[in-house]
């Protein structure tokens, strides 16, 4: 109080602006700062330059790729008036005029943002419809930005349709959604749609490196690559993780380290994963379980270990196909994958993928995750010791194992190499059984099995085969048989059908022969005497062998 005048409280000291998280601080302010969306920017630029502006735009894509940011940039591009106040719509808004600054700060009266998640009803849409009749107050266009538009109710969508199809000339609608499949087709057909892409991991890593440079933070290249992969194509998610990694690094000046990022994200160490994968391929169960337990004791989620193994199998398969190396991968990782790709066949890799994927799903839903992970690894170890299916088929075709014993009672066919070398046309198999054996030994195992189990022969006179029409075979089987026989015999085969019963199938003949042998053995004097001494005795076949009695 001075001379009876109340001067009020003294002014407060100016306060510094609070910390802004990186995801907000480095939000794109121009179209050139949008990462990985060049096709959309080019289309928008051409539309603005030619004056072919749609009245409604729909931006869709996964979280964090820039949908809402793109909507705000479009609002700036359409309402920018340039530094001199005389400019028109442009793909490069100046960012200095009043409309640009007001839109960037979220305070422009003619750019209305609405979150459809909290304004889902028809009444909210009616307010938009009523307000859209009035011209913009200070901007060129009145723009409505509706985020997560798929959250609107069915009635709200229906209320919006007529206005969306024929809006006033001064109104533009900008919609953003992560679930475009939930947006009615009637709405989609009235919008110009832009599908924003996932941002590649290498582009994200470069972006995070620039952010670290601007923030005065050092970061290992591998650490940024880990963050980029964890972001799964989302710039916002990646910047949030980077923010956390910088805070995790503290003030000791060490910067963002890859090992710290792994621990923060609960990722398995890549070197440990490579070692574990090698143990699985070597069939070393105890070592694999010990490696898994070590990572578990360090706090790594068992699901993360299985996920890392999935990434490894996928990476090795891509390396075997010959795709370009991922520049974000360490040199040791690329070398190891190249080595495995050279040593492992595609069938083995596909089998590994199925086994690890099944284990991942089991562990993700298991009541005992670490125990489920151990069982999954043991299953992989066991499968790694099994022969490759193609090798097994070749061995069987060459006469090894139970197939040879099964064929011991039948006259041998002319030997055919597993490489399926054609035989001379004058040396065609003289019997149907020999023809089936030729297919079997030539590598056509499935086709030979179909003939052995289902073909009833009416007449066989190579290269002519007449089968019973009372039990016809599929047309594709007949075509496959003609092609296979031509490749093996150099002869053009003719396969027809007659409507007569035909002979029993080869399997039925074998079963009948086995039954006759069993009956003869059952009625032999020695067995009859044994049956009289042991009335409850049964005749069984020795495991793994066929009865030759």
PDB file of C-alpha atoms in Angstrom, residues 39-245:
ATOM      1  CA  UNK A  39       4.526 -41.516 -51.734  1.00  0.00           C
ATOM      2  CA  UNK A  40       1.763 -39.857 -49.705  1.00  0.00           C
ATOM      3  CA  UNK A  41       3.614 -36.522 -49.618  1.00  0.00           C
ATOM      4  CA  UNK A  42       4.124 -36.653 -53.380  1.00  0.00           C
ATOM      5  CA  UNK A  43       0.415 -37.335 -53.980  1.00  0.00           C
ATOM      6  CA  UNK A  44      -0.652 -34.506 -51.693  1.00  0.00           C
ATOM      7  CA  UNK A  45       1.822 -32.126 -53.293  1.00  0.00           C
ATOM      8  CA  UNK A  46       0.494 -32.863 -56.771  1.00  0.00           C
ATOM      9  CA  UNK A  47      -3.125 -32.481 -55.602  1.00  0.00           C
ATOM     10  CA  UNK A  48      -2.409 -29.098 -53.984  1.00  0.00           C
ATOM     11  CA  UNK A  49      -0.409 -27.860 -56.961  1.00  0.00           C
ATOM     12  CA  UNK A  50      -3.184 -28.770 -59.400  1.00  0.00           C
ATOM     13  CA  UNK A  51      -6.020 -27.647 -57.164  1.00  0.00           C
ATOM     14  CA  UNK A  52      -7.522 -31.160 -57.027  1.00  0.00           C
ATOM     15  CA  UNK A  53      -8.207 -31.262 -53.293  1.00  0.00           C
ATOM     16  CA  UNK A  54     -10.523 -33.902 -51.889  1.00  0.00           C
ATOM     17  CA  UNK A  55     -13.130 -32.841 -49.347  1.00  0.00           C
ATOM     18  CA  UNK A  56     -12.279 -35.731 -46.990  1.00  0.00           C
ATOM     19  CA  UNK A  57      -9.018 -37.513 -46.242  1.00  0.00           C
ATOM     20  CA  UNK A  58      -8.528 -40.746 -44.297  1.00  0.00           C
ATOM     21  CA  UNK A  59      -5.110 -41.568 -42.806  1.00  0.00           C
ATOM     22  CA  UNK A  60      -4.640 -45.135 -41.642  1.00  0.00           C
ATOM     23  CA  UNK A  61      -1.686 -47.100 -40.282  1.00  0.00           C
ATOM     24  CA  UNK A  62      -0.181 -48.543 -37.121  1.00  0.00           C
ATOM     25  CA  UNK A  63       0.381 -46.392 -34.071  1.00  0.00           C
ATOM     26  CA  UNK A  64       3.071 -43.750 -34.183  1.00  0.00           C
ATOM     27  CA  UNK A  65       3.620 -43.500 -37.951  1.00  0.00           C
ATOM     28  CA  UNK A  66       2.306 -39.926 -38.134  1.00  0.00           C
ATOM     29  CA  UNK A  67      -1.443 -40.046 -38.841  1.00  0.00           C
ATOM     30  CA  UNK A  68      -2.502 -37.147 -36.604  1.00  0.00           C
ATOM     31  CA  UNK A  69       0.668 -35.224 -37.420  1.00  0.00           C
ATOM     32  CA  UNK A  70      -0.129 -35.626 -41.114  1.00  0.00           C
ATOM     33  CA  UNK A  71      -3.658 -34.323 -40.535  1.00  0.00           C
ATOM     34  CA  UNK A  72      -2.295 -31.207 -38.836  1.00  0.00           C
ATOM     35  CA  UNK A  73       0.243 -30.698 -41.612  1.00  0.00           C
ATOM     36  CA  UNK A  74      -2.549 -30.910 -44.191  1.00  0.00           C
ATOM     37  CA  UNK A  75      -4.478 -28.312 -42.191  1.00  0.00           C
ATOM     38  CA  UNK A  76      -1.434 -26.027 -42.256  1.00  0.00           C
ATOM     39  CA  UNK A  77      -0.829 -26.670 -45.958  1.00  0.00           C
ATOM     40  CA  UNK A  78      -4.413 -25.722 -46.859  1.00  0.00           C
ATOM     41  CA  UNK A  79      -4.601 -22.614 -44.650  1.00  0.00           C
ATOM     42  CA  UNK A  80      -1.055 -21.209 -44.975  1.00  0.00           C
ATOM     43  CA  UNK A  81      -1.001 -17.624 -46.236  1.00  0.00           C
ATOM     44  CA  UNK A  82       2.778 -17.195 -46.331  1.00  0.00           C
ATOM     45  CA  UNK A  83       4.965 -14.710 -44.442  1.00  0.00           C
ATOM     46  CA  UNK A  84       3.561 -11.829 -46.513  1.00  0.00           C
ATOM     47  CA  UNK A  85      -0.061 -12.884 -46.054  1.00  0.00           C
ATOM     48  CA  UNK A  86      -0.590 -13.410 -49.794  1.00  0.00           C
ATOM     49  CA  UNK A  87       0.223 -17.080 -50.190  1.00  0.00           C
ATOM     50  CA  UNK A  88      -2.084 -19.930 -51.134  1.00  0.00           C
ATOM     51  CA  UNK A  89      -2.289 -23.660 -50.344  1.00  0.00           C
ATOM     52  CA  UNK A  90       1.145 -25.218 -50.492  1.00  0.00           C
ATOM     53  CA  UNK A  91       2.844 -28.516 -49.686  1.00  0.00           C
ATOM     54  CA  UNK A  92       5.562 -26.480 -47.921  1.00  0.00           C
ATOM     55  CA  UNK A  93       3.724 -24.327 -45.340  1.00  0.00           C
ATOM     56  CA  UNK A  94       5.872 -21.495 -44.068  1.00  0.00           C
ATOM     57  CA  UNK A  95       5.346 -22.161 -40.365  1.00  0.00           C
ATOM     58  CA  UNK A  96       5.623 -18.410 -39.639  1.00  0.00           C
ATOM     59  CA  UNK A  97       2.239 -16.982 -40.595  1.00  0.00           C
ATOM     60  CA  UNK A  98      -0.504 -16.740 -37.993  1.00  0.00           C
ATOM     61  CA  UNK A  99      -2.534 -19.724 -39.310  1.00  0.00           C
ATOM     62  CA  UNK A 100       0.552 -21.976 -39.324  1.00  0.00           C
ATOM     63  CA  UNK A 101       1.581 -20.968 -35.802  1.00  0.00           C
ATOM     64  CA  UNK A 102      -1.965 -21.205 -34.431  1.00  0.00           C
ATOM     65  CA  UNK A 103      -2.516 -24.662 -35.931  1.00  0.00           C
ATOM     66  CA  UNK A 104       0.847 -25.899 -34.634  1.00  0.00           C
ATOM     67  CA  UNK A 105      -0.054 -24.670 -31.144  1.00  0.00           C
ATOM     68  CA  UNK A 106      -3.561 -26.181 -31.334  1.00  0.00           C
ATOM     69  CA  UNK A 107      -5.410 -22.873 -30.868  1.00  0.00           C
ATOM     70  CA  UNK A 108      -6.795 -22.101 -34.331  1.00  0.00           C
ATOM     71  CA  UNK A 109     -10.530 -21.499 -34.121  1.00  0.00           C
ATOM     72  CA  UNK A 110     -11.210 -22.984 -37.568  1.00  0.00           C
ATOM     73  CA  UNK A 111      -9.235 -26.199 -37.061  1.00  0.00           C
ATOM     74  CA  UNK A 112     -11.270 -28.396 -34.726  1.00  0.00           C
ATOM     75  CA  UNK A 113      -9.755 -31.601 -33.371  1.00  0.00           C
ATOM     76  CA  UNK A 114     -12.034 -34.264 -31.926  1.00  0.00           C
ATOM     77  CA  UNK A 115     -11.148 -37.562 -30.297  1.00  0.00           C
ATOM     78  CA  UNK A 116     -13.758 -40.052 -31.482  1.00  0.00           C
ATOM     79  CA  UNK A 117     -12.915 -42.354 -28.571  1.00  0.00           C
ATOM     80  CA  UNK A 118     -14.549 -39.878 -26.161  1.00  0.00           C
ATOM     81  CA  UNK A 119     -17.108 -38.407 -28.600  1.00  0.00           C
ATOM     82  CA  UNK A 120     -18.730 -41.490 -30.053  1.00  0.00           C
ATOM     83  CA  UNK A 121     -22.383 -40.517 -30.133  1.00  0.00           C
ATOM     84  CA  UNK A 122     -24.661 -39.119 -32.788  1.00  0.00           C
ATOM     85  CA  UNK A 123     -25.099 -35.887 -30.819  1.00  0.00           C
ATOM     86  CA  UNK A 124     -21.379 -35.137 -31.144  1.00  0.00           C
ATOM     87  CA  UNK A 125     -21.591 -35.587 -34.901  1.00  0.00           C
ATOM     88  CA  UNK A 126     -24.708 -33.391 -35.089  1.00  0.00           C
ATOM     89  CA  UNK A 127     -22.677 -30.548 -33.561  1.00  0.00           C
ATOM     90  CA  UNK A 128     -20.114 -30.939 -36.364  1.00  0.00           C
ATOM     91  CA  UNK A 129     -22.838 -30.984 -39.012  1.00  0.00           C
ATOM     92  CA  UNK A 130     -24.504 -27.862 -37.647  1.00  0.00           C
ATOM     93  CA  UNK A 131     -21.228 -25.946 -37.261  1.00  0.00           C
ATOM     94  CA  UNK A 132     -20.008 -26.933 -40.726  1.00  0.00           C
ATOM     95  CA  UNK A 133     -22.751 -24.771 -42.315  1.00  0.00           C
ATOM     96  CA  UNK A 134     -21.030 -21.599 -41.180  1.00  0.00           C
ATOM     97  CA  UNK A 135     -18.008 -20.198 -42.987  1.00  0.00           C
ATOM     98  CA  UNK A 136     -14.545 -20.189 -41.471  1.00  0.00           C
ATOM     99  CA  UNK A 137     -13.870 -17.263 -39.146  1.00  0.00           C
ATOM    100  CA  UNK A 138     -10.298 -16.426 -40.146  1.00  0.00           C
ATOM    101  CA  UNK A 139      -8.955 -19.289 -42.259  1.00  0.00           C
ATOM    102  CA  UNK A 140      -9.340 -20.373 -45.852  1.00  0.00           C
ATOM    103  CA  UNK A 141     -10.912 -23.701 -44.844  1.00  0.00           C
ATOM    104  CA  UNK A 142     -12.728 -24.919 -41.772  1.00  0.00           C
ATOM    105  CA  UNK A 143     -11.086 -28.255 -40.972  1.00  0.00           C
ATOM    106  CA  UNK A 144     -12.319 -31.062 -38.742  1.00  0.00           C
ATOM    107  CA  UNK A 145      -9.675 -33.534 -37.545  1.00  0.00           C
ATOM    108  CA  UNK A 146     -11.282 -36.681 -36.096  1.00  0.00           C
ATOM    109  CA  UNK A 147      -8.804 -39.045 -34.445  1.00  0.00           C
ATOM    110  CA  UNK A 148      -9.582 -42.766 -34.063  1.00  0.00           C
ATOM    111  CA  UNK A 149     -12.633 -42.306 -36.255  1.00  0.00           C
ATOM    112  CA  UNK A 150     -13.453 -46.024 -36.129  1.00  0.00           C
ATOM    113  CA  UNK A 151     -14.696 -45.481 -32.555  1.00  0.00           C
ATOM    114  CA  UNK A 152     -17.780 -43.571 -33.766  1.00  0.00           C
ATOM    115  CA  UNK A 153     -21.057 -45.403 -33.303  1.00  0.00           C
ATOM    116  CA  UNK A 154     -23.055 -46.742 -36.237  1.00  0.00           C
ATOM    117  CA  UNK A 155     -25.655 -43.999 -35.850  1.00  0.00           C
ATOM    118  CA  UNK A 156     -22.930 -41.355 -35.726  1.00  0.00           C
ATOM    119  CA  UNK A 157     -21.460 -42.637 -38.997  1.00  0.00           C
ATOM    120  CA  UNK A 158     -24.899 -42.655 -40.614  1.00  0.00           C
ATOM    121  CA  UNK A 159     -25.540 -39.078 -39.505  1.00  0.00           C
ATOM    122  CA  UNK A 160     -22.238 -37.973 -41.007  1.00  0.00           C
ATOM    123  CA  UNK A 161     -22.679 -39.607 -44.415  1.00  0.00           C
ATOM    124  CA  UNK A 162     -24.695 -36.915 -46.238  1.00  0.00           C
ATOM    125  CA  UNK A 163     -22.496 -34.052 -45.044  1.00  0.00           C
ATOM    126  CA  UNK A 164     -19.375 -36.110 -45.794  1.00  0.00           C
ATOM    127  CA  UNK A 165     -20.511 -36.718 -49.365  1.00  0.00           C
ATOM    128  CA  UNK A 166     -21.578 -33.131 -50.137  1.00  0.00           C
ATOM    129  CA  UNK A 167     -19.867 -30.843 -47.625  1.00  0.00           C
ATOM    130  CA  UNK A 168     -19.802 -27.041 -47.996  1.00  0.00           C
ATOM    131  CA  UNK A 169     -16.926 -25.818 -50.142  1.00  0.00           C
ATOM    132  CA  UNK A 170     -15.173 -24.286 -47.139  1.00  0.00           C
ATOM    133  CA  UNK A 171     -15.062 -27.527 -45.087  1.00  0.00           C
ATOM    134  CA  UNK A 172     -12.493 -30.340 -45.106  1.00  0.00           C
ATOM    135  CA  UNK A 173     -12.641 -33.543 -43.062  1.00  0.00           C
ATOM    136  CA  UNK A 174      -9.437 -35.267 -41.941  1.00  0.00           C
ATOM    137  CA  UNK A 175      -9.878 -38.697 -40.354  1.00  0.00           C
ATOM    138  CA  UNK A 176      -7.230 -40.852 -38.655  1.00  0.00           C
ATOM    139  CA  UNK A 177      -7.564 -44.478 -37.563  1.00  0.00           C
ATOM    140  CA  UNK A 178      -5.505 -47.505 -36.627  1.00  0.00           C
ATOM    141  CA  UNK A 179      -8.330 -49.947 -37.471  1.00  0.00           C
ATOM    142  CA  UNK A 180      -9.582 -49.064 -40.917  1.00  0.00           C
ATOM    143  CA  UNK A 181     -11.454 -52.366 -41.160  1.00  0.00           C
ATOM    144  CA  UNK A 182     -13.939 -50.992 -38.573  1.00  0.00           C
ATOM    145  CA  UNK A 183     -14.778 -47.949 -40.673  1.00  0.00           C
ATOM    146  CA  UNK A 184     -17.959 -48.529 -42.736  1.00  0.00           C
ATOM    147  CA  UNK A 185     -17.404 -48.924 -46.455  1.00  0.00           C
ATOM    148  CA  UNK A 186     -19.903 -46.105 -47.039  1.00  0.00           C
ATOM    149  CA  UNK A 187     -17.494 -43.749 -45.258  1.00  0.00           C
ATOM    150  CA  UNK A 188     -14.382 -45.146 -46.933  1.00  0.00           C
ATOM    151  CA  UNK A 189     -15.908 -44.608 -50.373  1.00  0.00           C
ATOM    152  CA  UNK A 190     -16.340 -40.901 -49.623  1.00  0.00           C
ATOM    153  CA  UNK A 191     -12.729 -40.309 -48.527  1.00  0.00           C
ATOM    154  CA  UNK A 192      -9.347 -40.116 -50.198  1.00  0.00           C
ATOM    155  CA  UNK A 193      -7.404 -42.775 -48.351  1.00  0.00           C
ATOM    156  CA  UNK A 194      -3.702 -42.731 -47.449  1.00  0.00           C
ATOM    157  CA  UNK A 195      -2.098 -45.823 -45.930  1.00  0.00           C
ATOM    158  CA  UNK A 196       0.880 -44.652 -43.889  1.00  0.00           C
ATOM    159  CA  UNK A 197       3.636 -47.240 -43.917  1.00  0.00           C
ATOM    160  CA  UNK A 198       5.567 -48.721 -41.062  1.00  0.00           C
ATOM    161  CA  UNK A 199       8.875 -46.906 -40.832  1.00  0.00           C
ATOM    162  CA  UNK A 200      11.853 -49.188 -41.655  1.00  0.00           C
ATOM    163  CA  UNK A 201      14.166 -49.956 -38.743  1.00  0.00           C
ATOM    164  CA  UNK A 202      17.216 -48.448 -40.450  1.00  0.00           C
ATOM    165  CA  UNK A 203      15.356 -45.162 -41.077  1.00  0.00           C
ATOM    166  CA  UNK A 204      14.245 -45.076 -37.442  1.00  0.00           C
ATOM    167  CA  UNK A 205      17.782 -45.733 -36.214  1.00  0.00           C
ATOM    168  CA  UNK A 206      19.090 -42.826 -38.332  1.00  0.00           C
ATOM    169  CA  UNK A 207      16.323 -40.587 -36.984  1.00  0.00           C
ATOM    170  CA  UNK A 208      17.135 -41.519 -33.388  1.00  0.00           C
ATOM    171  CA  UNK A 209      20.809 -40.797 -34.046  1.00  0.00           C
ATOM    172  CA  UNK A 210      19.927 -37.252 -35.179  1.00  0.00           C
ATOM    173  CA  UNK A 211      17.715 -36.779 -32.111  1.00  0.00           C
ATOM    174  CA  UNK A 212      20.561 -37.887 -29.839  1.00  0.00           C
ATOM    175  CA  UNK A 213      22.870 -35.441 -31.577  1.00  0.00           C
ATOM    176  CA  UNK A 214      20.405 -32.583 -31.052  1.00  0.00           C
ATOM    177  CA  UNK A 215      19.960 -33.600 -27.423  1.00  0.00           C
ATOM    178  CA  UNK A 216      23.696 -33.798 -26.819  1.00  0.00           C
ATOM    179  CA  UNK A 217      23.522 -37.500 -25.940  1.00  0.00           C
ATOM    180  CA  UNK A 218      25.929 -40.196 -27.104  1.00  0.00           C
ATOM    181  CA  UNK A 219      24.470 -43.547 -28.096  1.00  0.00           C
ATOM    182  CA  UNK A 220      25.913 -46.778 -29.424  1.00  0.00           C
ATOM    183  CA  UNK A 221      24.837 -47.725 -32.927  1.00  0.00           C
ATOM    184  CA  UNK A 222      23.692 -51.145 -31.744  1.00  0.00           C
ATOM    185  CA  UNK A 223      21.627 -49.537 -28.982  1.00  0.00           C
ATOM    186  CA  UNK A 224      19.771 -47.391 -31.517  1.00  0.00           C
ATOM    187  CA  UNK A 225      19.238 -50.454 -33.717  1.00  0.00           C
ATOM    188  CA  UNK A 226      17.724 -52.327 -30.759  1.00  0.00           C
ATOM    189  CA  UNK A 227      15.379 -49.428 -30.036  1.00  0.00           C
ATOM    190  CA  UNK A 228      14.398 -49.189 -33.704  1.00  0.00           C
ATOM    191  CA  UNK A 229      13.520 -52.891 -33.858  1.00  0.00           C
ATOM    192  CA  UNK A 230      11.575 -52.676 -30.583  1.00  0.00           C
ATOM    193  CA  UNK A 231       9.580 -49.730 -31.979  1.00  0.00           C
ATOM    194  CA  UNK A 232       8.116 -52.007 -34.717  1.00  0.00           C
ATOM    195  CA  UNK A 233       7.837 -49.203 -37.262  1.00  0.00           C
ATOM    196  CA  UNK A 234       6.480 -46.547 -34.876  1.00  0.00           C
ATOM    197  CA  UNK A 235       8.459 -43.330 -34.519  1.00  0.00           C
ATOM    198  CA  UNK A 236       6.527 -42.313 -31.406  1.00  0.00           C
ATOM    199  CA  UNK A 237       7.124 -45.645 -29.666  1.00  0.00           C
ATOM    200  CA  UNK A 238      10.804 -45.477 -30.565  1.00  0.00           C
ATOM    201  CA  UNK A 239      11.223 -41.959 -29.221  1.00  0.00           C
ATOM    202  CA  UNK A 240       9.497 -42.990 -25.990  1.00  0.00           C
ATOM    203  CA  UNK A 241      11.920 -45.898 -25.612  1.00  0.00           C
ATOM    204  CA  UNK A 242      14.848 -43.602 -26.420  1.00  0.00           C
ATOM    205  CA  UNK A 243      13.621 -41.158 -23.779  1.00  0.00           C
ATOM    206  CA  UNK A 244      13.609 -43.978 -21.246  1.00  0.00           C
ATOM    207  CA  UNK A 245      17.050 -45.183 -22.358  1.00  0.00           C
TER     208      UNK A 245
END
